[in-house]
């Protein structure tokens, strides 16, 4: 987080900290260090000091004034900053269909290569580029050497070099879920895309269960506050006199104050943690169903067109066999009728060949569309998962902040939670999950006649 910039949401006088940094709302502050517990050290106009993190919002690099950026960006590139303070550079020249994302160290190299080669396996127009060999020949293979998975043709690993990943070393969803896999019961196959959807829906369910957990925590706080308030009103030892009597009365009053603090804590938990969990992507399941139907329809279209290819291939074989038979008859016995039959057979064979080429072309078009939509949609699911994890992390951090404010004398119980929340890493989680659940890295290639 250090080195990033943030924008103040509210004014802060700096009086709450011995080395506080004062600022007004709407000012840009450079973060020097961010410590667990909610206090960050920052720098503004040459002044340096501490301020509460809840008073600011971390900025994307594109929102930071130009003078604060060390290097200008090349044309068509935008820069973003992750919540962990890592900069990402995005090439936006591909009509918004696929974002080519690189960490900062790869920016210049990626920029240079984008003028010569398509990036991430896509042309700038968004059309799929399956792979290029060193000899610059396409990796199209004969149908006999291509395995088919649900009528999607894939190159045979035994007769071709390994395909390049679209997003190397990132363990991206768009690289590892092309093939199908057995369902958990081992009864049938589910597509790699369905595996990704199940991951998303499971995440939504976990989020709902977290909200239920917070709801139970709120109930405990409310009940605890109620009991404390009730206890403070019990007239036990109320006849104690003198200074001891004053101390005893203050102790009972402190219970009522503590009850009020816990009641406020439960109220903030409800509005700042539980409610965001419940309302975040309310239509998420409906959106996932729409994506599932879209990809399934594209696969179904490929199934139909693949069947048309096989039918046209068989028709061509029959016409060629018929032509061969007529030719053999002509060699045995010359006649005008047989010559006319051969001409007809040749025309039919030519027509059958044209039909096959048309069917193959239609199939390749539908497969190309499926390929592009798979990449685009899987990257969108990947973005949604990172966004979900970050949302939950932020609100759990808010939970620990509220906890600190409620019980300043028992912070030690929350410090391990703070430390673990600082270590939440969606990228690492994605790599672990992809390693365990990936279905296949080989992408489809065109049919060749």
GROMACS .gro file of C-alpha atoms in nm:
model
  449
    1UNK     CA    1   0.000   0.000   0.000
    2UNK     CA    2   0.297   0.232   0.062
    3UNK     CA    3   0.365   0.456  -0.237
    4UNK     CA    4  -0.002   0.469  -0.337
    5UNK     CA    5  -0.223   0.776  -0.318
    6UNK     CA    6  -0.557   0.840  -0.152
    7UNK     CA    7  -0.818   1.113  -0.149
    8UNK     CA    8  -0.960   1.250   0.177
    9UNK     CA    9  -1.333   1.202   0.218
   10UNK     CA   10  -1.367   1.417   0.531
   11UNK     CA   11  -1.161   1.692   0.698
   12UNK     CA   12  -0.920   1.582   0.975
   13UNK     CA   13  -0.761   1.819   1.225
   14UNK     CA   14  -0.480   1.585   1.331
   15UNK     CA   15  -0.546   1.650   1.701
   16UNK     CA   16  -0.639   1.287   1.773
   17UNK     CA   17  -0.280   1.175   1.718
   18UNK     CA   18   0.044   1.315   1.860
   19UNK     CA   19   0.186   1.327   1.506
   20UNK     CA   20  -0.140   1.378   1.318
   21UNK     CA   21  -0.157   1.499   0.957
   22UNK     CA   22  -0.428   1.760   0.909
   23UNK     CA   23  -0.617   1.798   0.580
   24UNK     CA   24  -0.945   1.911   0.430
   25UNK     CA   25  -1.193   1.698   0.235
   26UNK     CA   26  -1.094   1.632  -0.128
   27UNK     CA   27  -0.715   1.657  -0.085
   28UNK     CA   28  -0.465   1.408  -0.233
   29UNK     CA   29  -0.237   1.231   0.017
   30UNK     CA   30   0.058   1.001  -0.054
   31UNK     CA   31   0.054   0.689   0.168
   32UNK     CA   32   0.393   0.629   0.334
   33UNK     CA   33   0.292   0.322   0.536
   34UNK     CA   34  -0.036   0.152   0.628
   35UNK     CA   35  -0.039  -0.029   0.962
   36UNK     CA   36  -0.307  -0.269   1.095
   37UNK     CA   37  -0.550  -0.100   1.328
   38UNK     CA   38  -0.674   0.177   1.099
   39UNK     CA   39  -0.397   0.441   1.124
   40UNK     CA   40  -0.188   0.524   0.815
   41UNK     CA   41   0.115   0.749   0.778
   42UNK     CA   42   0.096   0.993   0.488
   43UNK     CA   43   0.256   1.293   0.326
   44UNK     CA   44   0.092   1.611   0.191
   45UNK     CA   45   0.251   1.940   0.081
   46UNK     CA   46   0.579   1.840   0.247
   47UNK     CA   47   0.411   1.763   0.580
   48UNK     CA   48   0.415   1.410   0.718
   49UNK     CA   49   0.192   1.254   0.983
   50UNK     CA   50  -0.072   0.998   1.077
   51UNK     CA   51  -0.442   0.988   0.991
   52UNK     CA   52  -0.735   0.737   1.016
   53UNK     CA   53  -0.772   0.518   0.706
   54UNK     CA   54  -1.152   0.543   0.724
   55UNK     CA   55  -1.123   0.913   0.630
   56UNK     CA   56  -0.974   0.841   0.286
   57UNK     CA   57  -1.030   0.643  -0.032
   58UNK     CA   58  -0.745   0.477  -0.224
   59UNK     CA   59  -0.716   0.618  -0.577
   60UNK     CA   60  -0.659   0.447  -0.910
   61UNK     CA   61  -0.343   0.565  -1.077
   62UNK     CA   62  -0.554   0.729  -1.350
   63UNK     CA   63  -0.705   0.956  -1.081
   64UNK     CA   64  -0.370   1.079  -0.947
   65UNK     CA   65  -0.239   1.415  -1.076
   66UNK     CA   66   0.005   1.376  -1.365
   67UNK     CA   67   0.292   1.532  -1.171
   68UNK     CA   68   0.274   1.245  -0.917
   69UNK     CA   69   0.340   0.980  -1.182
   70UNK     CA   70   0.701   0.899  -1.254
   71UNK     CA   71   0.663   0.799  -1.619
   72UNK     CA   72   0.403   0.900  -1.882
   73UNK     CA   73   0.198   0.617  -2.032
   74UNK     CA   74   0.222   0.516  -2.400
   75UNK     CA   75  -0.082   0.583  -2.622
   76UNK     CA   76  -0.391   0.365  -2.558
   77UNK     CA   77  -0.263   0.244  -2.219
   78UNK     CA   78  -0.432   0.307  -1.883
   79UNK     CA   79  -0.289   0.245  -1.538
   80UNK     CA   80  -0.477   0.108  -1.236
   81UNK     CA   81  -0.373   0.030  -0.881
   82UNK     CA   82  -0.486  -0.276  -0.689
   83UNK     CA   83  -0.588  -0.245  -0.321
   84UNK     CA   84  -0.250  -0.402  -0.238
   85UNK     CA   85  -0.074  -0.108  -0.404
   86UNK     CA   86   0.036  -0.294  -0.719
   87UNK     CA   87   0.010  -0.107  -1.048
   88UNK     CA   88  -0.143  -0.272  -1.355
   89UNK     CA   89  -0.120  -0.137  -1.709
   90UNK     CA   90  -0.400  -0.211  -1.954
   91UNK     CA   91  -0.394  -0.194  -2.334
   92UNK     CA   92  -0.732  -0.057  -2.446
   93UNK     CA   93  -0.689  -0.082  -2.826
   94UNK     CA   94  -0.895  -0.400  -2.869
   95UNK     CA   95  -1.247  -0.252  -2.863
   96UNK     CA   96  -1.290  -0.337  -2.496
   97UNK     CA   97  -1.345  -0.709  -2.562
   98UNK     CA   98  -1.030  -0.833  -2.390
   99UNK     CA   99  -0.811  -0.631  -2.155
  100UNK     CA  100  -0.442  -0.708  -2.189
  101UNK     CA  101  -0.317  -0.666  -1.833
  102UNK     CA  102   0.050  -0.654  -1.740
  103UNK     CA  103   0.228  -0.573  -1.414
  104UNK     CA  104   0.437  -0.258  -1.425
  105UNK     CA  105   0.766  -0.440  -1.495
  106UNK     CA  106   0.629  -0.575  -1.825
  107UNK     CA  107   0.477  -0.249  -1.954
  108UNK     CA  108   0.748  -0.135  -2.192
  109UNK     CA  109   0.809  -0.481  -2.339
  110UNK     CA  110   0.433  -0.535  -2.385
  111UNK     CA  111   0.398  -0.195  -2.551
  112UNK     CA  112   0.675  -0.273  -2.800
  113UNK     CA  113   0.539  -0.619  -2.881
  114UNK     CA  114   0.186  -0.486  -2.933
  115UNK     CA  115   0.302  -0.305  -3.247
  116UNK     CA  116   0.434  -0.629  -3.398
  117UNK     CA  117   0.238  -0.921  -3.250
  118UNK     CA  118  -0.116  -0.957  -3.115
  119UNK     CA  119  -0.118  -0.959  -2.735
  120UNK     CA  120  -0.274  -1.237  -2.524
  121UNK     CA  121  -0.360  -1.443  -2.832
  122UNK     CA  122  -0.596  -1.184  -2.982
  123UNK     CA  123  -0.580  -0.943  -3.273
  124UNK     CA  124  -0.672  -0.585  -3.194
  125UNK     CA  125  -1.013  -0.643  -3.347
  126UNK     CA  126  -1.087  -0.919  -3.098
  127UNK     CA  127  -1.069  -1.216  -3.337
  128UNK     CA  128  -0.902  -1.524  -3.191
  129UNK     CA  129  -0.550  -1.612  -3.288
  130UNK     CA  130  -0.504  -1.974  -3.192
  131UNK     CA  131  -0.126  -2.007  -3.212
  132UNK     CA  132   0.171  -1.934  -3.439
  133UNK     CA  133   0.454  -2.179  -3.498
  134UNK     CA  134   0.814  -2.070  -3.545
  135UNK     CA  135   0.773  -2.137  -3.915
  136UNK     CA  136   0.468  -1.901  -3.919
  137UNK     CA  137   0.237  -2.184  -4.029
  138UNK     CA  138  -0.105  -2.224  -3.873
  139UNK     CA  139  -0.155  -2.506  -3.628
  140UNK     CA  140  -0.455  -2.639  -3.824
  141UNK     CA  141  -0.449  -3.021  -3.823
  142UNK     CA  142  -0.628  -3.297  -4.007
  143UNK     CA  143  -0.955  -3.402  -3.847
  144UNK     CA  144  -0.816  -3.750  -3.792
  145UNK     CA  145  -0.556  -3.609  -3.550
  146UNK     CA  146  -0.791  -3.374  -3.366
  147UNK     CA  147  -0.968  -3.495  -3.051
  148UNK     CA  148  -1.330  -3.380  -3.029
  149UNK     CA  149  -1.486  -3.281  -2.696
  150UNK     CA  150  -1.860  -3.222  -2.731
  151UNK     CA  151  -1.802  -3.135  -3.099
  152UNK     CA  152  -1.531  -2.879  -3.020
  153UNK     CA  153  -1.215  -2.971  -3.211
  154UNK     CA  154  -0.886  -2.948  -3.021
  155UNK     CA  155  -0.532  -2.995  -3.154
  156UNK     CA  156  -0.367  -3.324  -3.071
  157UNK     CA  157  -0.077  -3.268  -2.827
  158UNK     CA  158   0.110  -3.556  -2.991
  159UNK     CA  159   0.148  -3.379  -3.326
  160UNK     CA  160   0.190  -3.011  -3.240
  161UNK     CA  161   0.402  -2.783  -3.021
  162UNK     CA  162   0.255  -2.675  -2.690
  163UNK     CA  163   0.011  -2.384  -2.717
  164UNK     CA  164   0.109  -2.056  -2.555
  165UNK     CA  165  -0.107  -1.946  -2.261
  166UNK     CA  166  -0.314  -1.634  -2.316
  167UNK     CA  167  -0.203  -1.489  -1.980
  168UNK     CA  168   0.121  -1.664  -1.883
  169UNK     CA  169   0.212  -1.705  -1.513
  170UNK     CA  170  -0.120  -1.551  -1.397
  171UNK     CA  171  -0.320  -1.873  -1.352
  172UNK     CA  172  -0.606  -1.702  -1.529
  173UNK     CA  173  -0.950  -1.859  -1.571
  174UNK     CA  174  -0.922  -1.804  -1.948
  175UNK     CA  175  -0.636  -2.057  -1.981
  176UNK     CA  176  -0.730  -2.368  -1.783
  177UNK     CA  177  -1.098  -2.452  -1.834
  178UNK     CA  178  -1.134  -2.549  -2.200
  179UNK     CA  179  -1.197  -2.922  -2.155
  180UNK     CA  180  -1.479  -3.104  -1.973
  181UNK     CA  181  -1.448  -3.305  -1.652
  182UNK     CA  182  -1.642  -3.566  -1.459
  183UNK     CA  183  -1.891  -3.431  -1.209
  184UNK     CA  184  -1.819  -3.498  -0.837
  185UNK     CA  185  -2.039  -3.810  -0.849
  186UNK     CA  186  -1.857  -3.942  -1.155
  187UNK     CA  187  -2.186  -3.986  -1.341
  188UNK     CA  188  -2.141  -3.743  -1.631
  189UNK     CA  189  -1.935  -3.461  -1.771
  190UNK     CA  190  -1.959  -3.093  -1.687
  191UNK     CA  191  -1.796  -2.823  -1.896
  192UNK     CA  192  -1.500  -2.620  -1.773
  193UNK     CA  193  -1.721  -2.312  -1.786
  194UNK     CA  194  -1.970  -2.476  -1.550
  195UNK     CA  195  -1.682  -2.535  -1.306
  196UNK     CA  196  -1.617  -2.159  -1.312
  197UNK     CA  197  -1.987  -2.081  -1.259
  198UNK     CA  198  -2.005  -2.322  -0.964
  199UNK     CA  199  -1.706  -2.141  -0.812
  200UNK     CA  200  -1.889  -1.807  -0.845
  201UNK     CA  201  -2.215  -1.939  -0.698
  202UNK     CA  202  -2.029  -2.103  -0.411
  203UNK     CA  203  -1.862  -1.767  -0.339
  204UNK     CA  204  -2.203  -1.600  -0.329
  205UNK     CA  205  -2.328  -1.867  -0.084
  206UNK     CA  206  -2.019  -1.817   0.139
  207UNK     CA  207  -2.090  -1.444   0.139
  208UNK     CA  208  -2.450  -1.510   0.247
  209UNK     CA  209  -2.331  -1.738   0.529
  210UNK     CA  210  -2.086  -1.470   0.644
  211UNK     CA  211  -2.381  -1.228   0.664
  212UNK     CA  212  -2.569  -1.484   0.877
  213UNK     CA  213  -2.265  -1.512   1.104
  214UNK     CA  214  -2.253  -1.133   1.148
  215UNK     CA  215  -2.627  -1.135   1.223
  216UNK     CA  216  -2.566  -1.383   1.508
  217UNK     CA  217  -2.281  -1.163   1.631
  218UNK     CA  218  -2.518  -0.865   1.633
  219UNK     CA  219  -2.770  -1.061   1.841
  220UNK     CA  220  -2.501  -1.143   2.097
  221UNK     CA  221  -2.400  -0.777   2.122
  222UNK     CA  222  -2.761  -0.663   2.162
  223UNK     CA  223  -2.827  -0.922   2.431
  224UNK     CA  224  -2.502  -0.834   2.609
  225UNK     CA  225  -2.586  -0.462   2.601
  226UNK     CA  226  -2.933  -0.537   2.736
  227UNK     CA  227  -2.793  -0.740   3.025
  228UNK     CA  228  -2.532  -0.477   3.111
  229UNK     CA  229  -2.798  -0.205   3.118
  230UNK     CA  230  -3.021  -0.421   3.338
  231UNK     CA  231  -2.733  -0.495   3.575
  232UNK     CA  232  -2.645  -0.125   3.609
  233UNK     CA  233  -2.996  -0.055   3.743
  234UNK     CA  234  -2.995  -0.320   4.017
  235UNK     CA  235  -2.990  -0.141   4.358
  236UNK     CA  236  -2.730  -0.368   4.516
  237UNK     CA  237  -2.494  -0.192   4.760
  238UNK     CA  238  -2.666   0.136   4.677
  239UNK     CA  239  -2.649   0.244   5.043
  240UNK     CA  240  -2.268   0.251   5.047
  241UNK     CA  241  -2.152   0.596   5.163
  242UNK     CA  242  -1.856   0.825   5.123
  243UNK     CA  243  -1.589   0.806   4.857
  244UNK     CA  244  -1.631   0.430   4.829
  245UNK     CA  245  -1.999   0.487   4.763
  246UNK     CA  246  -1.908   0.736   4.489
  247UNK     CA  247  -1.668   0.486   4.329
  248UNK     CA  248  -1.931   0.212   4.345
  249UNK     CA  249  -2.191   0.438   4.181
  250UNK     CA  250  -1.942   0.527   3.905
  251UNK     CA  251  -1.872   0.158   3.844
  252UNK     CA  252  -2.244   0.093   3.798
  253UNK     CA  253  -2.270   0.394   3.568
  254UNK     CA  254  -1.978   0.259   3.361
  255UNK     CA  255  -2.186  -0.053   3.294
  256UNK     CA  256  -2.459   0.161   3.141
  257UNK     CA  257  -2.198   0.344   2.931
  258UNK     CA  258  -2.050   0.014   2.819
  259UNK     CA  259  -2.397  -0.110   2.727
  260UNK     CA  260  -2.444   0.196   2.508
  261UNK     CA  261  -2.110   0.132   2.333
  262UNK     CA  262  -2.204  -0.229   2.257
  263UNK     CA  263  -2.544  -0.120   2.131
  264UNK     CA  264  -2.379   0.126   1.891
  265UNK     CA  265  -2.137  -0.147   1.786
  266UNK     CA  266  -2.425  -0.381   1.697
  267UNK     CA  267  -2.597  -0.102   1.502
  268UNK     CA  268  -2.281  -0.028   1.299
  269UNK     CA  269  -2.227  -0.398   1.235
  270UNK     CA  270  -2.575  -0.416   1.086
  271UNK     CA  271  -2.537  -0.111   0.859
  272UNK     CA  272  -2.167  -0.131   0.765
  273UNK     CA  273  -2.101  -0.507   0.744
  274UNK     CA  274  -2.413  -0.726   0.734
  275UNK     CA  275  -2.618  -0.510   0.495
  276UNK     CA  276  -2.338  -0.475   0.232
  277UNK     CA  277  -2.290  -0.853   0.240
  278UNK     CA  278  -2.660  -0.911   0.171
  279UNK     CA  279  -2.704  -0.644  -0.097
  280UNK     CA  280  -2.378  -0.699  -0.292
  281UNK     CA  281  -2.485  -0.831  -0.636
  282UNK     CA  282  -2.845  -0.912  -0.548
  283UNK     CA  283  -2.912  -1.038  -0.902
  284UNK     CA  284  -2.590  -1.239  -0.914
  285UNK     CA  285  -2.756  -1.579  -0.959
  286UNK     CA  286  -2.970  -1.449  -1.246
  287UNK     CA  287  -2.663  -1.303  -1.417
  288UNK     CA  288  -2.475  -1.633  -1.383
  289UNK     CA  289  -2.771  -1.819  -1.536
  290UNK     CA  290  -2.771  -1.578  -1.830
  291UNK     CA  291  -2.399  -1.634  -1.892
  292UNK     CA  292  -2.445  -2.011  -1.865
  293UNK     CA  293  -2.726  -2.008  -2.123
  294UNK     CA  294  -2.522  -1.788  -2.358
  295UNK     CA  295  -2.216  -2.017  -2.359
  296UNK     CA  296  -2.438  -2.330  -2.373
  297UNK     CA  297  -2.622  -2.192  -2.679
  298UNK     CA  298  -2.291  -2.133  -2.857
  299UNK     CA  299  -2.182  -2.490  -2.784
  300UNK     CA  300  -2.519  -2.621  -2.906
  301UNK     CA  301  -2.473  -2.427  -3.230
  302UNK     CA  302  -2.133  -2.589  -3.274
  303UNK     CA  303  -2.283  -2.934  -3.219
  304UNK     CA  304  -2.532  -2.875  -3.502
  305UNK     CA  305  -2.270  -2.738  -3.737
  306UNK     CA  306  -2.027  -3.016  -3.656
  307UNK     CA  307  -2.300  -3.269  -3.743
  308UNK     CA  308  -2.352  -3.083  -4.073
  309UNK     CA  309  -1.978  -3.110  -4.145
  310UNK     CA  310  -1.980  -3.486  -4.088
  311UNK     CA  311  -2.293  -3.525  -4.302
  312UNK     CA  312  -2.135  -3.323  -4.585
  313UNK     CA  313  -1.814  -3.523  -4.552
  314UNK     CA  314  -2.008  -3.850  -4.591
  315UNK     CA  315  -2.202  -3.710  -4.890
  316UNK     CA  316  -1.876  -3.613  -5.060
  317UNK     CA  317  -1.733  -3.962  -5.000
  318UNK     CA  318  -2.047  -4.118  -5.154
  319UNK     CA  319  -2.027  -3.888  -5.461
  320UNK     CA  320  -1.659  -3.966  -5.507
  321UNK     CA  321  -1.729  -4.337  -5.482
  322UNK     CA  322  -2.008  -4.304  -5.739
  323UNK     CA  323  -1.774  -4.112  -5.972
  324UNK     CA  324  -1.506  -4.378  -5.934
  325UNK     CA  325  -1.759  -4.651  -6.019
  326UNK     CA  326  -1.873  -4.467  -6.336
  327UNK     CA  327  -1.511  -4.419  -6.442
  328UNK     CA  328  -1.445  -4.792  -6.403
  329UNK     CA  329  -1.753  -4.868  -6.615
  330UNK     CA  330  -1.625  -4.635  -6.887
  331UNK     CA  331  -1.293  -4.820  -6.897
  332UNK     CA  332  -1.478  -5.149  -6.949
  333UNK     CA  333  -1.727  -5.028  -7.208
  334UNK     CA  334  -1.726  -4.704  -7.403
  335UNK     CA  335  -2.069  -4.544  -7.450
  336UNK     CA  336  -2.216  -4.196  -7.471
  337UNK     CA  337  -2.455  -4.271  -7.185
  338UNK     CA  338  -2.172  -4.361  -6.948
  339UNK     CA  339  -1.983  -4.042  -7.044
  340UNK     CA  340  -2.295  -3.836  -6.959
  341UNK     CA  341  -2.326  -4.023  -6.627
  342UNK     CA  342  -1.963  -3.941  -6.547
  343UNK     CA  343  -2.022  -3.571  -6.616
  344UNK     CA  344  -2.323  -3.575  -6.382
  345UNK     CA  345  -2.124  -3.762  -6.118
  346UNK     CA  346  -1.843  -3.506  -6.144
  347UNK     CA  347  -2.089  -3.217  -6.103
  348UNK     CA  348  -2.246  -3.384  -5.798
  349UNK     CA  349  -1.901  -3.453  -5.649
  350UNK     CA  350  -1.798  -3.090  -5.702
  351UNK     CA  351  -2.122  -2.971  -5.543
  352UNK     CA  352  -2.068  -3.204  -5.248
  353UNK     CA  353  -1.716  -3.065  -5.205
  354UNK     CA  354  -1.851  -2.710  -5.209
  355UNK     CA  355  -2.115  -2.805  -4.950
  356UNK     CA  356  -1.845  -2.953  -4.725
  357UNK     CA  357  -1.633  -2.639  -4.749
  358UNK     CA  358  -1.935  -2.424  -4.663
  359UNK     CA  359  -2.022  -2.642  -4.360
  360UNK     CA  360  -1.662  -2.635  -4.236
  361UNK     CA  361  -1.652  -2.259  -4.274
  362UNK     CA  362  -1.976  -2.219  -4.075
  363UNK     CA  363  -1.844  -2.451  -3.805
  364UNK     CA  364  -1.516  -2.258  -3.780
  365UNK     CA  365  -1.710  -1.933  -3.750
  366UNK     CA  366  -1.921  -2.066  -3.462
  367UNK     CA  367  -1.615  -2.213  -3.291
  368UNK     CA  368  -1.432  -1.881  -3.326
  369UNK     CA  369  -1.729  -1.705  -3.164
  370UNK     CA  370  -1.736  -1.959  -2.880
  371UNK     CA  371  -1.362  -1.920  -2.828
  372UNK     CA  372  -1.388  -1.542  -2.805
  373UNK     CA  373  -1.689  -1.549  -2.570
  374UNK     CA  374  -1.523  -1.810  -2.346
  375UNK     CA  375  -1.215  -1.592  -2.303
  376UNK     CA  376  -1.413  -1.272  -2.251
  377UNK     CA  377  -1.661  -1.425  -2.006
  378UNK     CA  378  -1.403  -1.622  -1.805
  379UNK     CA  379  -1.198  -1.304  -1.760
  380UNK     CA  380  -1.514  -1.126  -1.644
  381UNK     CA  381  -1.579  -1.405  -1.390
  382UNK     CA  382  -1.220  -1.372  -1.275
  383UNK     CA  383  -1.268  -0.997  -1.224
  384UNK     CA  384  -1.593  -1.055  -1.034
  385UNK     CA  385  -1.424  -1.303  -0.800
  386UNK     CA  386  -1.140  -1.061  -0.722
  387UNK     CA  387  -1.399  -0.788  -0.660
  388UNK     CA  388  -1.602  -1.015  -0.428
  389UNK     CA  389  -1.297  -1.118  -0.224
  390UNK     CA  390  -1.182  -0.757  -0.193
  391UNK     CA  391  -1.531  -0.641  -0.088
  392UNK     CA  392  -1.546  -0.904   0.186
  393UNK     CA  393  -1.192  -0.824   0.300
  394UNK     CA  394  -1.269  -0.453   0.327
  395UNK     CA  395  -1.585  -0.508   0.529
  396UNK     CA  396  -1.414  -0.758   0.761
  397UNK     CA  397  -1.146  -0.493   0.814
  398UNK     CA  398  -1.430  -0.255   0.900
  399UNK     CA  399  -1.552  -0.518   1.149
  400UNK     CA  400  -1.212  -0.528   1.322
  401UNK     CA  401  -1.198  -0.146   1.324
  402UNK     CA  402  -1.537  -0.128   1.494
  403UNK     CA  403  -1.420  -0.397   1.734
  404UNK     CA  404  -1.116  -0.187   1.828
  405UNK     CA  405  -1.335   0.115   1.885
  406UNK     CA  406  -1.570  -0.088   2.106
  407UNK     CA  407  -1.312  -0.257   2.325
  408UNK     CA  408  -0.981  -0.073   2.336
  409UNK     CA  409  -0.865  -0.291   2.629
  410UNK     CA  410  -0.891  -0.618   2.443
  411UNK     CA  411  -0.723  -0.544   2.109
  412UNK     CA  412  -0.494  -0.844   2.138
  413UNK     CA  413  -0.781  -1.075   2.037
  414UNK     CA  414  -0.822  -0.887   1.710
  415UNK     CA  415  -0.457  -0.839   1.615
  416UNK     CA  416  -0.419  -1.189   1.459
  417UNK     CA  417  -0.736  -1.122   1.256
  418UNK     CA  418  -0.591  -0.789   1.139
  419UNK     CA  419  -0.268  -0.959   1.034
  420UNK     CA  420  -0.449  -1.232   0.839
  421UNK     CA  421  -0.675  -0.979   0.664
  422UNK     CA  422  -0.368  -0.786   0.551
  423UNK     CA  423  -0.244  -1.110   0.392
  424UNK     CA  424  -0.562  -1.178   0.189
  425UNK     CA  425  -0.443  -1.221  -0.172
  426UNK     CA  426  -0.707  -1.295  -0.442
  427UNK     CA  427  -0.432  -1.369  -0.697
  428UNK     CA  428  -0.272  -1.637  -0.479
  429UNK     CA  429  -0.615  -1.783  -0.397
  430UNK     CA  430  -0.696  -1.800  -0.770
  431UNK     CA  431  -0.370  -1.982  -0.846
  432UNK     CA  432  -0.438  -2.239  -0.572
  433UNK     CA  433  -0.796  -2.295  -0.690
  434UNK     CA  434  -0.703  -2.317  -1.059
  435UNK     CA  435  -0.428  -2.572  -0.980
  436UNK     CA  436  -0.683  -2.792  -0.803
  437UNK     CA  437  -0.979  -2.752  -1.042
  438UNK     CA  438  -0.842  -2.682  -1.393
  439UNK     CA  439  -0.996  -2.895  -1.668
  440UNK     CA  440  -0.761  -2.845  -1.965
  441UNK     CA  441  -0.521  -2.596  -2.121
  442UNK     CA  442  -0.554  -2.688  -2.491
  443UNK     CA  443  -0.774  -2.447  -2.686
  444UNK     CA  444  -0.972  -2.533  -3.004
  445UNK     CA  445  -0.839  -2.502  -3.360
  446UNK     CA  446  -1.017  -2.480  -3.695
  447UNK     CA  447  -1.123  -2.790  -3.887
  448UNK     CA  448  -0.923  -2.852  -4.203
  449UNK     CA  449  -1.072  -3.036  -4.497
   0.00000   0.00000   0.00000
